[in-house]
Amino acid sequence: MQFREFAELCDSLEKISSRLAMIDLLTGLYPSLSREELPVFVRFMRGKIFPDWSSKKLGFGPGLLCEALAYVIGKKRQFVISAINSSGDIGRVVEELLEKREQTLFFSEDLTLLDVYSRFLQMAKISGRKSQQGRMRSAQYLLSNASPLEGRYLARLMLEELRIGVGEGVVRESVTKGFAIPQEIIEHAHQALNDLGEVALLAKTDPNALTEVHIKPFRPVKMMLAQAGSIASMVEAHGCVAAENKYDGSRFQFHIVGDKTAIYSRRLEEMTKSLPDVTALLANATDHDVIVDGEVIAMQNGNPMPFQTVLRRIHRKHDIAEAADAISMQPRVFDILVCDGETLIDRPFSERRAILESVMKEFAAPQIVSNSPEEIEHYYHAALDDGNEGIMLKVLDSPYLPGNRGKFWIKIKPEADTIDLAVTGAEWGEGKRARMFGSFLLACQDENGDLLELSRVATGIDDAMLAELYELFQDKIIAEHGKTVVFKPDVVFEVGYAELQKSTNYAAGYALRFPRFIRLRDDKDPDEIESVASLAHRYCTQIKACQ
Ligand code: AMP
C-alpha cells in the first residue's frame, strides 16, 4: 500500500460520519493488504504505531515536529510555530506549508505504508545522547518525501492523534466483518493479545488459531476496571460477593517466568527499573510462572501514604535505592491471569482466587465473602478507618475481562465530588510564576471520545507541583496565542469542586464551581476521563440532593 493511498483513505474517512460506511470502507480494503501491511494498517487506523502492549515510544513531540518541518520547507522554526498558533491543527499546517513548498521543490520518493512504519521503528529504537538528532533526521526524511496530504497524516501519526473519527470499536467491527469471524472470538483474542493488528493478521492467515490464543508473558494486557455501585444492589443481584479493600495506590501487572520478571503500570508502561523492591518481593513470594494483577501502596512507619507518594516513587529516575529505604512499597495482589502457562481469565473469580492464594501467599489482598449487607457495610467502614479509599465488590463467578469497565467489579467509596478531566491547555502565570503555567484548561469527553471543555483550575497547586507540571507539559505544547497555550491532551487531572452548574461558557454545557486541583492522574489514560453523560447524571443527583 502506498502511503498516498493511506492518506487518501484517511481523508475520505474524516468526511464520513456513518459508522457503517466507515466499516464498509475498511472491510473493502483488507483483501488487498499483504501480511506485513495488515497489522500496521490496523494500528495506524487507530492512530497507534505500536501494539497496545508494547512499551515502544516514538519519542516525538510537537516541538520536534515543528523543527523537522521548518528544516524541510527551509524556514525558521518560529515561522512554523506562528502558522500553528493561528490554525491550532498541526496536521493541516503541515499540509499547507508542504503545499507552498511544493511549488518550488517536488518530493522525490514515493513512500509506502511499510516505509513509514520502518522509519517509525527506527525512531523508537534510537537511544542515547544523539537520539534527538536521529529522530529528527527520520522525521525530515519522511516529511521531505511526503505530498501535502500525506504530510497531514504523517504529522498526526507522529503525534499519535489521527483525528479521523475512527474509534477502536469501528476497527474491531471491520475486522470481524472483513474476515467473517464471530465478534466474540475477535473480542476474546483481542483481550488476550492486546493488539488488534495481530488479531487481524490471525483472522487473515489462521482463523482457527483465534480461539486458541493465550495471554503471553511480558506482553501486558489491559486491566479490568470497576464501576460505581452500591452494596445493597450487588447483594441483591448476586447473593454472596467478595469484598476487598480499595487501596489508594497504583495499579500494576506483574509477570514472572523463571528468573525473568517485569512489572507494568495501568497504562502498560514497564516500571521494573523504578520498582525493583516490589519486583523482588513478588518474585521471592512465588515458585510459579504467573501473571498477576494488583495495587502497590506506599507505607511509612506502618501508615499508608497518599497516592501521590506512590507516583513520585514510580517516576523517580535516580537514587531509587535511597527512596526505597525511606518509603516501603507494599504490593497487594488481587487477581491472577496466568499460572504456569495456563490462561485463567475465563475461569470464575472464586477459582482464580483459590489459585492466587496458593501461589502468592501473603501478598494476596485480604478478602471476605459475604451475602450480608450489614457485614459488608462494617467491612467498608473498617477499610476507610485504615486509610483505604473504600472497598471493591466482586462477583464470584465472573471472568477476568481485560480493559472492561463492567458490572462484575463495583467500587464503593464515599461520595466525593472529584472528577477526572483531560488537560487541553493552560495560561502562563503572573509575577513570580510568570515562567510557569498558572491555570489549566480542562475537558470531559462526549460519546465519541471528542473533548469538550468545562473548567479551568488554578487553585490547590503548590510550587513543587507547578514546577513538576511545567516539566511535564513542556513537550506537549501544540500552539500558543499570547498568554494561552494549547496542549496535546494526554494528561489527566483529578479535580474537586463545590458544585456543578449549567453553563454556556464551555462546550460541555456545564462548569465547575470552585474547582481545585487534587492530583495528577498519570496512571490514567485520557480515554478514561469523565463523560458528558455522567456529568448530566452528577447534575441530576446534585439537584435531587438540594430538593
Ligand atoms: P477507579 O480508579 O476509581 O476507577 O477505581 C478502580 C481502581 O481501584 C483500579 O484500577 C485499581 O487501581 C484500584 N484498586 C484498589 N484496590 C483494588 C482491588 N482490591 N481490586 C481492584 N482494584 C483495586
XYZ file of C-alpha atoms and ligand atoms in Angstrom:
570
model
C 0.000 0.000 0.000
C 1.311 3.413 -0.917
C 1.236 5.919 1.917
C -0.598 8.186 -0.517
C -3.477 5.650 -0.613
C -3.497 5.531 3.182
C -3.673 9.343 3.356
C -6.500 9.461 0.796
C -8.410 6.855 2.785
C -7.979 8.889 5.993
C -9.192 11.982 4.162
C -12.321 10.103 2.997
C -12.958 8.681 6.472
C -12.599 12.138 8.006
C -15.526 13.295 5.872
C -17.799 10.343 6.719
C -19.964 10.300 9.831
C -21.793 6.979 9.350
C -20.233 4.137 11.328
C -21.445 1.555 8.831
C -19.973 3.436 5.890
C -16.622 3.610 7.722
C -16.687 -0.124 8.430
C -17.535 -0.901 4.793
C -14.709 1.249 3.517
C -12.201 -0.553 5.736
C -13.626 -4.008 5.057
C -13.326 -3.491 1.311
C -9.614 -2.808 1.673
C -8.499 -5.811 3.688
C -8.170 -8.322 0.800
C -5.605 -6.083 -0.916
C -3.295 -5.754 2.093
C -0.288 -8.060 2.482
C 0.537 -9.949 5.702
C 3.107 -7.308 6.597
C 0.833 -4.388 5.821
C -2.341 -5.574 7.560
C -1.243 -5.266 11.228
C 0.461 -1.922 10.582
C -2.590 -0.609 8.748
C -4.948 -1.689 11.549
C -2.814 0.031 14.204
C -2.370 3.188 12.105
C -6.145 3.392 11.638
C -6.452 3.876 15.396
C -3.667 6.442 15.413
C -1.330 3.919 17.069
C 2.068 2.960 15.796
C 2.964 0.033 18.030
C 0.844 -2.720 19.639
C -1.053 -1.635 22.762
C 1.060 -3.987 24.888
C 4.313 -2.516 23.653
C 6.335 -0.041 25.692
C 7.902 1.320 22.485
C 7.524 5.062 22.042
C 8.236 7.253 19.066
C 9.597 9.921 21.413
C 8.454 12.706 19.127
C 6.516 15.707 20.430
C 5.070 18.814 18.756
C 8.317 20.757 19.352
C 10.468 18.350 17.340
C 7.846 18.152 14.637
C 7.945 21.937 14.145
C 11.704 21.814 13.895
C 11.690 18.988 11.336
C 9.084 20.775 9.219
C 10.952 24.090 9.374
C 14.053 22.357 8.021
C 12.139 20.686 5.203
C 10.438 23.874 3.999
C 13.551 25.971 4.511
C 12.018 28.356 7.057
C 12.715 29.281 10.662
C 11.115 27.225 13.444
C 9.289 30.359 14.593
C 7.607 30.623 11.196
C 6.095 27.134 11.629
C 5.130 27.848 15.229
C 3.317 31.045 14.194
C 1.412 29.141 11.489
C 0.358 26.521 14.045
C -0.605 29.196 16.536
C -3.007 30.754 14.112
C -4.519 27.428 12.992
C -4.252 25.105 16.012
C -4.244 21.975 13.818
C -0.712 20.721 13.223
C -1.796 18.272 10.522
C -3.418 20.993 8.427
C -0.479 23.345 8.914
C 1.972 20.686 7.735
C -0.253 20.151 4.687
C -0.465 23.866 3.866
C 3.227 24.521 4.308
C 4.197 21.492 2.213
C 1.754 22.708 -0.424
C 3.529 26.071 -0.668
C 6.910 24.420 -0.784
C 5.738 22.011 -3.462
C 5.721 24.820 -5.987
C 9.457 25.166 -5.710
C 10.634 21.649 -4.961
C 8.901 18.353 -5.673
C 9.032 15.477 -3.250
C 11.267 12.765 -4.624
C 10.482 9.235 -3.443
C 7.077 7.579 -3.161
C 6.511 6.453 0.427
C 4.818 3.144 1.142
C 2.931 2.313 4.336
C 5.763 -0.027 5.328
C 8.459 2.609 4.619
C 6.733 4.899 7.067
C 6.397 2.143 9.668
C 10.043 1.102 9.400
C 11.160 4.745 9.830
C 8.943 4.949 12.926
C 10.523 1.739 14.237
C 13.995 3.228 13.755
C 12.912 6.391 15.567
C 11.653 4.364 18.528
C 14.819 2.276 18.712
C 17.294 5.151 18.872
C 18.532 5.836 22.360
C 21.380 7.718 23.970
C 22.879 11.142 23.525
C 22.268 11.509 19.807
C 18.722 10.134 19.863
C 17.084 13.521 19.270
C 19.198 14.095 16.169
C 18.450 10.618 14.830
C 14.714 11.046 15.266
C 14.883 14.437 13.644
C 16.652 13.017 10.583
C 13.975 10.330 10.150
C 11.187 12.891 10.510
C 12.895 15.160 7.973
C 13.237 12.251 5.545
C 9.546 11.384 5.872
C 8.292 14.958 5.592
C 10.533 15.815 2.661
C 9.218 12.846 0.690
C 5.583 13.448 1.603
C 2.938 15.101 -0.540
C 0.902 17.754 1.316
C -1.943 15.325 2.074
C 0.498 12.657 3.232
C 2.120 15.309 5.414
C -1.207 15.953 7.164
C -1.463 12.325 8.290
C 2.246 11.755 8.850
C 2.238 14.613 11.340
C -0.856 13.315 13.087
C 0.547 9.778 13.236
C 3.789 11.068 14.724
C 1.742 12.680 17.484
C -0.458 9.563 17.664
C -3.654 11.534 17.116
C -5.131 10.726 13.728
C -8.412 12.640 14.280
C -10.418 10.831 11.585
C -13.269 9.842 13.897
C -12.470 6.104 13.700
C -12.536 4.558 17.164
C -11.443 1.139 18.359
C -14.997 -0.242 18.005
C -15.130 0.631 14.288
C -11.784 -1.009 13.532
C -12.688 -4.119 15.567
C -16.020 -4.476 13.783
C -14.360 -4.032 10.423
C -12.027 -6.941 11.244
C -14.995 -9.056 12.386
C -16.916 -8.291 9.218
C -13.968 -8.266 6.826
C -12.852 -11.762 7.779
C -16.337 -13.134 8.633
C -15.412 -14.176 12.170
C -17.863 -14.074 15.112
C -17.499 -10.914 17.163
C -16.954 -12.707 20.488
C -13.973 -14.623 19.041
C -12.356 -11.409 17.798
C -13.044 -9.676 21.131
C -11.633 -12.522 23.190
C -8.498 -12.794 21.042
C -8.096 -9.018 21.259
C -8.310 -9.073 25.063
C -5.596 -11.742 25.277
C -3.234 -10.433 22.580
C -3.812 -6.738 23.251
C -3.025 -5.895 19.636
C -5.807 -5.582 17.106
C -3.185 -5.652 14.338
C -2.087 -9.144 15.298
C -5.708 -10.278 15.693
C -6.438 -9.092 12.130
C -3.368 -10.915 10.856
C -4.505 -14.169 12.502
C -8.008 -13.652 11.113
C -6.468 -13.456 7.650
C -3.862 -16.209 7.920
C -5.043 -18.730 10.518
C -8.591 -18.013 11.734
C -8.827 -21.318 13.660
C -5.931 -20.201 15.840
C -8.013 -17.244 17.061
C -9.892 -19.466 19.528
C -6.588 -20.785 20.904
C -4.824 -17.518 21.735
C -3.310 -17.196 25.179
C -2.020 -14.299 27.192
C 1.728 -14.172 26.683
C 4.241 -13.305 29.389
C 5.851 -9.874 29.014
C 3.033 -8.656 26.774
C 0.797 -6.891 29.318
C -2.959 -6.990 28.834
C -5.314 -4.149 29.699
C -6.504 -4.103 33.284
C -10.053 -4.909 34.305
C -11.841 -1.822 35.664
C -14.687 -1.103 38.065
C -17.986 0.774 38.012
C -19.568 2.710 40.857
C -22.457 0.929 42.597
C -23.972 0.019 45.944
C -23.602 -2.801 48.456
C -27.364 -3.456 48.531
C -27.746 -3.851 44.777
C -24.704 -6.139 44.491
C -26.006 -8.444 47.253
C -29.488 -8.374 45.780
C -28.210 -9.315 42.320
C -25.630 -11.935 43.294
C -26.150 -13.073 46.891
C -22.630 -13.822 48.115
C -19.970 -11.423 46.818
C -16.281 -10.912 47.548
C -15.261 -7.667 49.290
C -11.702 -6.314 49.330
C -10.113 -3.052 50.405
C -9.887 -0.457 47.654
C -6.244 0.523 48.077
C -5.217 4.082 47.325
C -2.092 3.232 45.385
C -1.043 2.481 41.863
C -2.192 -0.436 39.754
C 0.340 -2.963 38.478
C 0.556 -6.161 36.479
C 3.427 -8.447 37.404
C 4.868 -11.097 35.055
C 7.364 -13.768 36.062
C 8.747 -16.719 34.100
C 11.721 -18.450 35.731
C 14.169 -15.692 36.660
C 12.732 -13.137 34.268
C 10.375 -10.553 35.780
C 8.586 -7.408 34.669
C 6.078 -5.062 36.244
C 3.732 -2.787 34.263
C 1.608 0.250 35.149
C -2.091 0.734 34.454
C -1.066 2.452 31.196
C 1.002 -0.686 30.462
C 4.331 1.116 30.744
C 7.136 -1.033 32.086
C 8.222 0.116 35.555
C 10.513 -2.756 36.540
C 13.502 -0.412 36.936
C 11.654 2.070 39.132
C 10.117 -0.608 41.359
C 12.984 -3.048 41.997
C 11.822 -3.573 45.606
C 8.252 -4.532 44.628
C 9.505 -6.755 41.807
C 11.848 -8.569 44.214
C 9.132 -9.021 46.861
C 6.760 -10.579 44.346
C 9.426 -12.713 42.680
C 10.508 -14.123 46.032
C 6.923 -14.840 47.043
C 6.267 -17.448 44.358
C 7.816 -20.540 42.755
C 5.346 -20.366 39.869
C 5.339 -18.641 36.486
C 2.463 -16.186 36.822
C 0.818 -13.012 35.604
C -0.952 -11.280 38.494
C -2.888 -8.055 38.966
C -2.659 -5.801 41.998
C -2.129 -2.414 43.585
C 1.073 -1.102 45.140
C 0.778 1.193 48.138
C 3.384 3.318 49.901
C 3.854 2.832 53.648
C 5.770 4.925 56.118
C 6.015 3.865 59.763
C 3.146 1.431 59.211
C 0.793 4.073 57.770
C -0.411 4.215 54.148
C 0.901 7.292 52.336
C -1.117 9.318 49.809
C -1.328 8.070 46.235
C 0.920 10.923 45.042
C 3.798 9.429 47.045
C 3.461 6.196 45.102
C 3.548 8.037 41.783
C 6.565 10.124 42.783
C 8.432 6.912 43.652
C 7.450 5.308 40.355
C 8.626 8.318 38.350
C 11.872 8.652 40.174
C 14.814 8.108 37.844
C 17.731 8.485 40.270
C 18.570 7.363 43.804
C 15.919 4.669 43.713
C 17.637 2.594 46.404
C 17.588 5.504 48.900
C 13.974 6.228 48.073
C 13.140 2.571 48.652
C 14.674 2.819 52.149
C 12.639 5.863 53.111
C 9.259 4.612 51.929
C 8.319 0.988 51.736
C 6.244 -0.043 48.751
C 3.851 -2.866 49.505
C 2.135 -4.901 46.798
C -1.401 -6.240 47.293
C -2.327 -8.826 44.672
C -5.999 -9.376 43.905
C -6.202 -11.416 40.704
C -4.312 -13.953 38.636
C -4.485 -14.135 34.844
C -1.976 -16.863 34.019
C -0.429 -19.629 36.129
C 2.283 -21.963 34.821
C 1.314 -21.419 31.200
C -2.439 -21.769 31.720
C -4.614 -18.741 30.878
C -7.139 -18.369 33.703
C -9.206 -15.366 32.652
C -12.267 -17.403 31.664
C -12.379 -19.273 34.967
C -14.686 -17.924 37.724
C -13.157 -15.385 40.086
C -13.587 -17.759 43.066
C -11.363 -20.350 41.334
C -8.777 -17.772 40.341
C -8.776 -16.510 43.918
C -8.022 -20.006 45.298
C -5.072 -20.325 42.882
C -3.906 -16.793 43.753
C -3.855 -17.589 47.485
C -1.853 -20.747 46.917
C 0.771 -19.140 44.658
C 1.146 -15.580 46.008
C 0.664 -16.393 49.690
C 0.882 -13.366 51.997
C 0.706 -10.888 49.107
C -2.857 -11.927 48.208
C -5.070 -8.992 49.222
C -7.297 -9.937 52.179
C -10.896 -10.582 51.247
C -14.222 -11.561 52.806
C -17.067 -13.371 51.072
C -20.496 -12.430 52.363
C -24.164 -12.062 51.477
C -24.862 -9.778 54.422
C -25.155 -6.069 53.562
C -24.528 -5.256 57.266
C -21.323 -7.293 57.380
C -20.084 -5.705 54.141
C -21.029 -2.222 55.430
C -18.975 -2.914 58.534
C -16.029 -4.068 56.376
C -16.364 -0.853 54.365
C -16.106 1.407 57.426
C -13.122 -0.555 58.724
C -11.462 -0.148 55.291
C -11.967 3.633 55.443
C -10.649 3.783 59.032
C -7.490 2.001 57.835
C -6.849 4.749 55.272
C -8.207 2.967 52.176
C -10.329 4.645 49.501
C -13.246 2.286 50.168
C -13.945 -1.274 49.088
C -14.303 -3.264 45.882
C -17.114 -5.797 45.494
C -16.538 -8.604 43.002
C -18.874 -11.185 41.506
C -17.642 -14.663 42.453
C -18.388 -16.412 39.171
C -17.137 -13.606 36.909
C -14.354 -13.961 34.331
C -11.439 -11.521 34.168
C -12.280 -9.123 31.360
C -9.184 -7.145 30.264
C -9.928 -3.484 29.611
C -13.572 -3.853 30.597
C -15.344 -1.473 32.976
C -18.345 -3.706 33.653
C -20.694 -4.750 36.411
C -18.519 -7.576 37.782
C -16.352 -5.194 39.793
C -18.111 -2.485 41.783
C -16.328 0.261 43.728
C -17.824 1.611 46.924
C -16.314 4.837 48.205
C -17.562 7.960 49.977
C -19.452 10.389 47.734
C -16.564 12.565 46.644
C -17.059 15.497 44.374
C -13.939 14.845 42.411
C -13.743 14.306 38.732
C -11.083 13.140 36.232
C -10.571 15.534 33.307
C -8.099 15.919 30.428
C -5.829 18.965 30.366
C -6.214 20.701 26.994
C -4.340 23.929 27.634
C -3.018 26.458 30.123
C -2.314 30.092 30.735
C 1.098 31.408 31.668
C 1.257 32.611 35.258
C 1.958 36.107 36.535
C 4.528 37.719 38.827
C 6.911 35.165 40.266
C 5.026 32.446 38.410
C 5.461 34.113 35.015
C 7.631 31.277 33.730
C 5.190 28.571 34.887
C 1.673 27.673 33.859
C -0.727 29.490 36.161
C -4.074 27.898 35.322
C -5.076 24.846 33.321
C -7.973 24.303 30.947
C -9.864 21.037 31.473
C -12.181 18.930 29.328
C -14.500 15.935 29.594
C -15.444 13.691 26.634
C -18.567 13.031 24.604
C -19.696 9.555 23.483
C -17.251 9.606 20.526
C -14.302 10.443 22.737
C -14.187 14.085 21.498
C -13.085 16.554 24.144
C -15.405 19.268 25.489
C -14.017 21.952 27.754
C -15.729 22.668 31.064
C -13.407 24.325 33.532
C -10.152 25.997 34.435
C -8.210 25.148 37.535
C -5.583 27.230 39.305
C -6.236 26.556 42.998
C -4.633 23.783 45.005
C -1.368 23.513 43.063
C 1.689 24.148 45.251
C 5.008 25.464 43.902
C 6.598 21.999 43.749
C 3.666 20.656 41.755
C 3.680 23.728 39.478
C 7.323 23.045 38.685
C 6.560 19.363 38.057
C 3.675 20.290 35.761
C 5.840 22.773 33.877
C 8.334 19.972 33.137
C 5.579 17.551 32.199
C 3.824 19.846 29.730
C 6.973 21.191 28.051
C 6.818 18.833 25.116
C 3.042 18.798 24.821
C 2.649 22.371 23.608
C 0.867 22.437 20.259
C 0.130 26.146 19.924
C 0.484 29.431 21.794
C -1.661 32.552 21.498
C -0.440 35.356 23.750
C -0.709 34.001 27.269
C -2.661 30.907 26.255
C -1.104 27.570 25.422
C -2.765 24.576 23.718
C -1.586 21.098 24.804
C -1.644 17.667 23.241
C -4.356 16.320 25.558
C -2.757 13.283 27.141
C -2.563 14.235 30.795
C -5.378 13.662 33.304
C -6.072 15.781 36.425
C -8.364 14.812 39.264
C -10.133 17.980 40.438
C -12.511 18.714 43.268
C -15.414 21.178 43.026
C -18.181 22.631 45.158
C -20.981 22.461 42.622
C -21.736 21.639 39.027
C -23.525 24.394 37.122
C -25.145 24.615 33.696
C -23.103 26.987 31.578
C -22.935 28.333 28.073
C -19.338 29.442 28.570
C -17.919 25.990 27.992
C -18.552 23.462 25.207
C -19.581 20.768 27.701
C -22.633 22.829 28.711
C -21.550 22.686 32.356
C -18.992 24.468 34.507
C -17.370 23.596 37.827
C -17.831 25.983 40.736
C -14.683 26.432 42.886
C -12.573 23.855 41.058
C -9.399 22.808 42.855
C -6.546 20.572 41.806
C -6.463 17.307 43.755
C -3.837 15.275 41.954
C -2.160 14.325 38.744
C -3.613 11.055 37.452
C -0.784 9.961 35.214
C -1.811 6.369 35.803
C -4.951 7.101 33.760
C -5.364 7.363 30.012
C -7.321 10.351 28.644
C -9.995 7.968 27.331
C -10.851 7.211 30.979
C -11.959 10.772 31.788
C -15.485 11.816 32.772
C -18.144 11.679 30.036
C -20.814 14.344 29.456
C -23.411 11.646 30.168
C -22.052 11.056 33.653
C -21.791 14.833 34.201
C -25.518 15.023 33.440
C -26.067 12.258 35.976
C -23.994 14.124 38.591
C -26.009 17.262 37.873
C -29.345 15.474 38.407
C -28.155 13.816 41.627
C -26.991 17.197 42.897
C -30.388 18.787 42.181
C -32.202 15.935 43.944
C -29.886 16.299 46.937
C -30.793 20.011 47.157
C -34.570 19.466 46.988
P -11.132 3.962 39.914
O -9.723 4.347 39.605
O -11.803 4.854 40.902
O -11.948 3.679 38.670
O -11.094 2.555 40.696
C -10.554 1.391 40.158
C -9.129 1.234 40.654
O -9.092 0.854 42.017
C -8.390 0.096 39.982
O -7.902 0.454 38.719
C -7.263 -0.175 40.960
O -6.148 0.636 40.653
C -7.812 0.283 42.290
N -7.963 -0.807 43.285
C -7.619 -0.681 44.570
N -7.899 -1.802 45.253
C -8.427 -2.690 44.380
C -8.914 -4.029 44.498
N -8.939 -4.683 45.657
N -9.392 -4.619 43.368
C -9.398 -3.960 42.186
N -8.947 -2.683 42.018
C -8.463 -2.053 43.104
